Tab-separated table of C-alpha atoms in Angstrom:
chain	number	residue	atom	x	y	z
A	1	MET	CA	0.239	-0.011	-0.030
A	2	LEU	CA	2.652	2.378	0.962
A	3	ASP	CA	4.353	1.547	-2.488
A	4	LEU	CA	0.940	2.317	-4.306
A	5	LEU	CA	0.912	5.517	-2.042
A	6	GLU	CA	4.612	6.442	-3.472
A	7	LYS	CA	3.707	5.990	-6.498
A	8	ASN	CA	1.075	8.282	-7.011
A	9	PHE	CA	1.568	10.755	-4.654
A	10	ASN	CA	4.315	12.872	-2.798
A	11	LEU	CA	4.567	11.832	0.650
A	12	THR	CA	5.812	14.449	2.783
A	13	TYR	CA	5.137	15.588	6.510
A	14	LEU	CA	3.819	18.629	5.045
A	15	ASN	CA	0.527	16.808	3.832
A	16	PHE	CA	-0.568	17.129	7.299
A	17	LEU	CA	-0.744	20.784	7.435
A	18	PRO	CA	-4.507	21.054	6.540
A	19	ILE	CA	-5.370	18.367	9.658
A	20	VAL	CA	-2.899	20.503	11.874
A	21	ILE	CA	-4.512	23.759	10.864
A	22	ILE	CA	-7.941	22.292	12.149
A	23	LEU	CA	-7.247	20.612	14.742
A	24	VAL	CA	-5.008	23.699	16.281
A	25	LEU	CA	-7.615	26.458	15.279
A	26	THR	CA	-9.816	23.692	16.967
A	27	LEU	CA	-8.256	23.685	20.458
A	28	LEU	CA	-8.032	27.865	19.843
A	29	LYS	CA	-12.071	27.407	19.454
A	30	VAL	CA	-11.624	29.627	16.209
A	31	ASN	CA	-14.672	29.635	14.481
A	32	VAL	CA	-14.768	26.427	12.169
A	33	LYS	CA	-15.954	28.233	9.166
A	34	ILE	CA	-12.790	30.159	9.324
A	35	SER	CA	-10.946	26.703	10.012
A	36	LEU	CA	-12.187	25.033	7.544
A	37	ILE	CA	-11.982	27.374	4.537
A	38	LEU	CA	-7.628	27.798	5.926
A	39	SER	CA	-7.482	23.933	5.458
A	40	ILE	CA	-8.443	23.924	2.318
A	41	VAL	CA	-6.826	26.581	0.945
A	42	MET	CA	-3.188	25.277	3.001
A	43	ALA	CA	-4.662	21.870	0.882
A	44	MET	CA	-5.095	23.631	-2.084
A	45	ILE	CA	-1.232	25.177	-1.915
A	46	LEU	CA	-0.056	21.709	-1.379
A	47	SER	CA	-1.649	20.270	-4.182
A	48	TYR	CA	-0.155	22.631	-6.425
A	49	PHE	CA	3.352	22.778	-4.741
A	50	ILE	CA	3.954	19.444	-3.266
A	51	GLN	CA	1.972	17.219	-5.667
A	52	GLY	CA	1.991	19.223	-8.736
A	53	ARG	CA	-1.499	19.460	-9.305
A	54	GLU	CA	-2.326	21.875	-11.915
A	55	ILE	CA	-4.795	24.846	-10.575
A	56	VAL	CA	-7.633	23.636	-13.004
A	57	ASP	CA	-7.639	20.143	-11.638
A	58	ILE	CA	-7.401	21.231	-7.821
A	59	VAL	CA	-10.602	23.458	-8.665
A	60	ARG	CA	-12.180	20.577	-10.404
A	61	THR	CA	-11.364	17.726	-7.507
A	62	LEU	CA	-13.110	21.081	-5.343
A	63	PHE	CA	-16.086	20.599	-6.827
A	64	LEU	CA	-16.450	17.455	-8.302
A	65	GLY	CA	-14.121	15.407	-6.206
A	66	PHE	CA	-10.824	13.390	-6.423
A	67	PHE	CA	-10.706	10.736	-8.826
A	68	LEU	CA	-7.736	8.854	-10.286
A	69	GLU	CA	-7.488	6.389	-13.088
A	70	ARG	CA	-10.089	3.429	-13.370
A	71	ASP	CA	-7.377	0.962	-13.764
A	72	ASN	CA	-5.327	2.417	-10.621
A	73	PRO	CA	-5.355	-0.137	-8.027
A	74	LEU	CA	-6.024	3.071	-5.660
A	75	TYR	CA	-9.384	4.350	-7.266
A	76	PRO	CA	-11.770	2.107	-5.279
A	77	ILE	CA	-10.223	3.134	-1.741
A	78	LEU	CA	-9.209	7.128	-2.915
A	79	LYS	CA	-11.999	8.295	-4.612
A	80	GLY	CA	-15.222	10.789	-3.972
A	81	GLY	CA	-15.587	14.042	-2.159
A	82	GLY	CA	-16.472	17.558	-3.464
A	83	ILE	CA	-19.104	20.956	-3.032
A	84	LEU	CA	-21.182	19.355	-5.934
A	85	SER	CA	-21.683	15.598	-3.958
A	86	MET	CA	-23.385	16.951	-0.741
A	87	TRP	CA	-25.817	18.618	-2.660
A	88	LYS	CA	-28.534	16.165	-1.521
A	89	THR	CA	-27.500	16.852	2.048
A	90	ALA	CA	-27.765	20.544	1.465
A	91	ILE	CA	-31.336	20.319	0.434
A	92	ILE	CA	-32.161	17.977	3.137
A	93	ILE	CA	-30.918	20.743	5.111
A	94	PHE	CA	-32.774	23.637	3.712
A	95	ILE	CA	-36.033	21.810	4.296
A	96	SER	CA	-34.954	20.651	7.347
A	97	CYS	CA	-34.586	24.429	8.516
A	98	CYS	CA	-37.999	25.248	6.922
A	99	LEU	CA	-39.599	22.526	8.275
A	100	SER	CA	-38.578	23.027	11.962
A	101	GLY	CA	-39.790	26.750	11.667
A	102	LEU	CA	-42.951	25.749	10.614
A	103	ILE	CA	-43.798	22.655	12.704
A	104	GLN	CA	-42.725	25.435	15.821
A	105	MET	CA	-45.179	28.339	14.601
A	106	LEU	CA	-48.369	26.182	13.436
A	107	LYS	CA	-47.787	24.510	17.431
A	108	ILE	CA	-48.792	20.912	15.712
A	109	PHE	CA	-47.481	18.892	18.425
A	110	SER	CA	-49.485	21.172	21.343
A	111	LYS	CA	-52.401	18.589	21.161
A	112	ILE	CA	-49.551	15.451	21.698
A	113	GLU	CA	-48.547	17.175	25.041
A	114	GLU	CA	-52.324	16.899	26.165
A	115	ILE	CA	-52.158	13.326	25.618
A	116	ILE	CA	-48.607	12.762	27.020
A	117	LEU	CA	-49.322	14.477	30.247
A	118	LYS	CA	-51.875	11.614	30.978
A	119	SER	CA	-49.000	9.071	31.258
A	120	LYS	CA	-48.719	7.561	34.745
A	121	SER	CA	-45.296	6.091	35.183
A	122	GLU	CA	-41.588	6.996	33.493
A	123	PHE	CA	-41.804	3.525	31.248
A	124	SER	CA	-45.046	5.608	29.301
A	125	LEU	CA	-43.523	8.425	29.678
A	126	PHE	CA	-40.483	7.336	27.802
A	127	ILE	CA	-42.342	5.402	24.624
A	128	TRP	CA	-43.675	8.395	24.227
A	129	THR	CA	-40.597	10.568	24.525
A	130	VAL	CA	-39.104	7.635	21.908
A	131	ILE	CA	-42.337	8.137	19.195
A	132	VAL	CA	-42.024	12.079	20.009
A	133	SER	CA	-38.478	11.526	19.054
A	134	ILE	CA	-39.069	9.440	16.085
A	135	ILE	CA	-41.552	11.851	14.143
A	136	ALA	CA	-39.427	15.159	15.087
A	137	GLY	CA	-36.158	12.963	13.421
A	138	MET	CA	-38.470	12.409	10.420
A	139	LEU	CA	-39.923	16.085	9.972
A	140	GLY	CA	-36.649	17.750	10.897
A	141	CYS	CA	-34.465	15.669	8.982
A	142	ASN	CA	-31.775	16.748	10.961
A	143	GLN	CA	-30.486	14.909	14.863
A	144	SER	CA	-30.211	18.968	16.506
A	145	ILE	CA	-33.675	19.544	15.316
A	146	ALA	CA	-35.011	16.134	16.212
A	147	VAL	CA	-33.358	16.390	19.893
A	148	VAL	CA	-34.684	20.555	20.374
A	149	MET	CA	-37.729	19.785	19.353
A	150	THR	CA	-38.872	16.797	21.265
A	151	ILE	CA	-36.875	18.213	24.529
A	152	ASP	CA	-39.502	21.465	23.637
A	153	ILE	CA	-42.077	19.043	23.825
A	154	MET	CA	-41.059	16.805	26.817
A	155	LYS	CA	-39.291	19.212	29.121
A	156	LYS	CA	-42.570	20.501	30.602
A	157	ILE	CA	-43.991	17.582	30.714
A	158	TYR	CA	-40.909	15.954	32.625
A	159	GLU	CA	-40.796	18.817	34.998
A	160	ILE	CA	-44.630	18.472	35.609
A	161	LYS	CA	-43.983	14.896	36.711
A	162	LYS	CA	-41.311	15.840	38.872
A	163	ILE	CA	-38.585	14.046	36.994
A	164	SER	CA	-35.397	14.901	37.591
A	165	ARG	CA	-33.464	16.679	34.952
A	166	GLU	CA	-30.329	13.719	34.944
A	167	LYS	CA	-33.500	11.487	33.966
A	168	PHE	CA	-34.480	13.691	31.639
A	169	ALA	CA	-31.513	13.932	29.866
A	170	ILE	CA	-30.653	10.341	29.764
A	171	ASP	CA	-33.906	9.882	28.072
A	172	ILE	CA	-32.982	12.457	25.645
A	173	GLU	CA	-29.574	10.328	24.830
A	174	ASN	CA	-31.857	7.021	24.659
A	175	SER	CA	-34.186	8.539	22.319
A	176	ALA	CA	-33.697	11.293	20.395
A	177	ILE	CA	-29.667	11.397	19.804
A	178	VAL	CA	-29.780	7.405	18.939
A	179	LEU	CA	-32.494	7.231	16.549
A	180	ALA	CA	-32.344	10.008	14.232
A	181	ALA	CA	-29.208	7.837	12.666
A	182	GLY	CA	-31.732	5.515	11.928
A	183	ILE	CA	-34.021	7.654	9.579
A	184	PRO	CA	-32.806	6.780	6.104
A	185	TRP	CA	-33.107	10.637	5.276
A	186	ASN	CA	-32.346	12.260	8.520
A	187	LEU	CA	-28.445	13.956	8.095
A	188	ALA	CA	-27.405	11.940	10.854
A	189	SER	CA	-27.847	8.581	8.770
A	190	LEU	CA	-27.675	10.663	5.064
A	191	PHE	CA	-24.396	12.578	5.675
A	192	PRO	CA	-22.005	9.438	6.625
A	193	ALA	CA	-23.883	7.204	4.002
A	194	THR	CA	-22.891	10.058	1.285
A	195	VAL	CA	-19.564	10.304	2.513
A	196	MET	CA	-19.339	6.390	2.428
A	197	GLU	CA	-21.022	6.278	-1.068
A	198	LEU	CA	-23.649	3.727	0.835
A	199	PRO	CA	-27.413	4.092	0.232
A	200	SER	CA	-28.435	4.435	3.987
A	201	LEU	CA	-30.726	1.581	3.904
A	202	LYS	CA	-27.682	-0.864	3.288
A	203	TYR	CA	-25.793	0.268	6.559
A	204	LEU	CA	-29.050	0.642	8.609
A	205	ALA	CA	-28.813	-3.219	8.420
A	206	TYR	CA	-25.817	-3.221	10.422
A	207	SER	CA	-26.579	-0.139	12.851
A	208	TYR	CA	-28.432	-2.515	15.622
A	209	PHE	CA	-26.852	-0.292	18.286
A	210	ILE	CA	-28.963	2.370	17.562
A	211	PHE	CA	-32.379	0.483	17.996
A	212	LEU	CA	-31.141	-1.563	20.906
A	213	VAL	CA	-30.256	1.665	22.983
A	214	PRO	CA	-33.804	2.412	23.402
A	215	ILE	CA	-35.428	-0.744	23.574
A	216	VAL	CA	-33.370	-1.530	26.412
A	217	ARG	CA	-34.130	1.446	28.073
A	218	ILE	CA	-37.290	0.357	27.866
A	219	ILE	CA	-36.926	-3.210	28.983
A	220	GLU	CA	-35.256	-1.526	32.404
A	221	LYS	CA	-38.157	0.827	33.106
A	222	LYS	CA	-40.340	-2.203	32.636
A	223	ILE	CA	-38.589	-4.004	34.951
A	224	TYR	CA	-38.236	-1.679	37.799
A	225	LYS	CA	-41.616	-0.090	36.728
A	226	LYS	CA	-40.738	2.962	36.732
């Protein structure tokens, strides 16, 4: 593998500079956009001066991704990326943000809150938390939005039921945070699938942990009759 890399690329410690920039600026708490831009610029400079790539090739790679010749042994390993490869993700981010604002404005979940308030145990309350988180994840198409929406809906109910914030945080962790990755069109699932160039449904078949977490939590609450 090392021989193949040496044949196709100029291997030098300078190639680590884009990564170093990201790590250092992250530790310094520099705005992530600035960090990414500086890292990309450094990568482009290295591509031109160290790897000997033409400016046209660098720009094309930036937009279309990096690809070697098909007969190159490294082709299946080193390929993909580019701004255009993320267009589906960008569209979903835009739509999810619009949906989130619309849902909050219309107070769609207000009636559901009244039903959830009738829960008489932590067991049934957690099941409702799971249901709400799945709906939020499906509508919001984003893990962060799913978490925020679930918290907005369930927080008051947990407070009324006098359930501690620690338990509430654990329930959110065991529902909204993990289950978002189990929804194929949610960014928590779509983004890694896009990066790996895999259909979401294919890799979800191996993501049993995502679904086991809430199931185990439900069983735990049922056994201890919380």
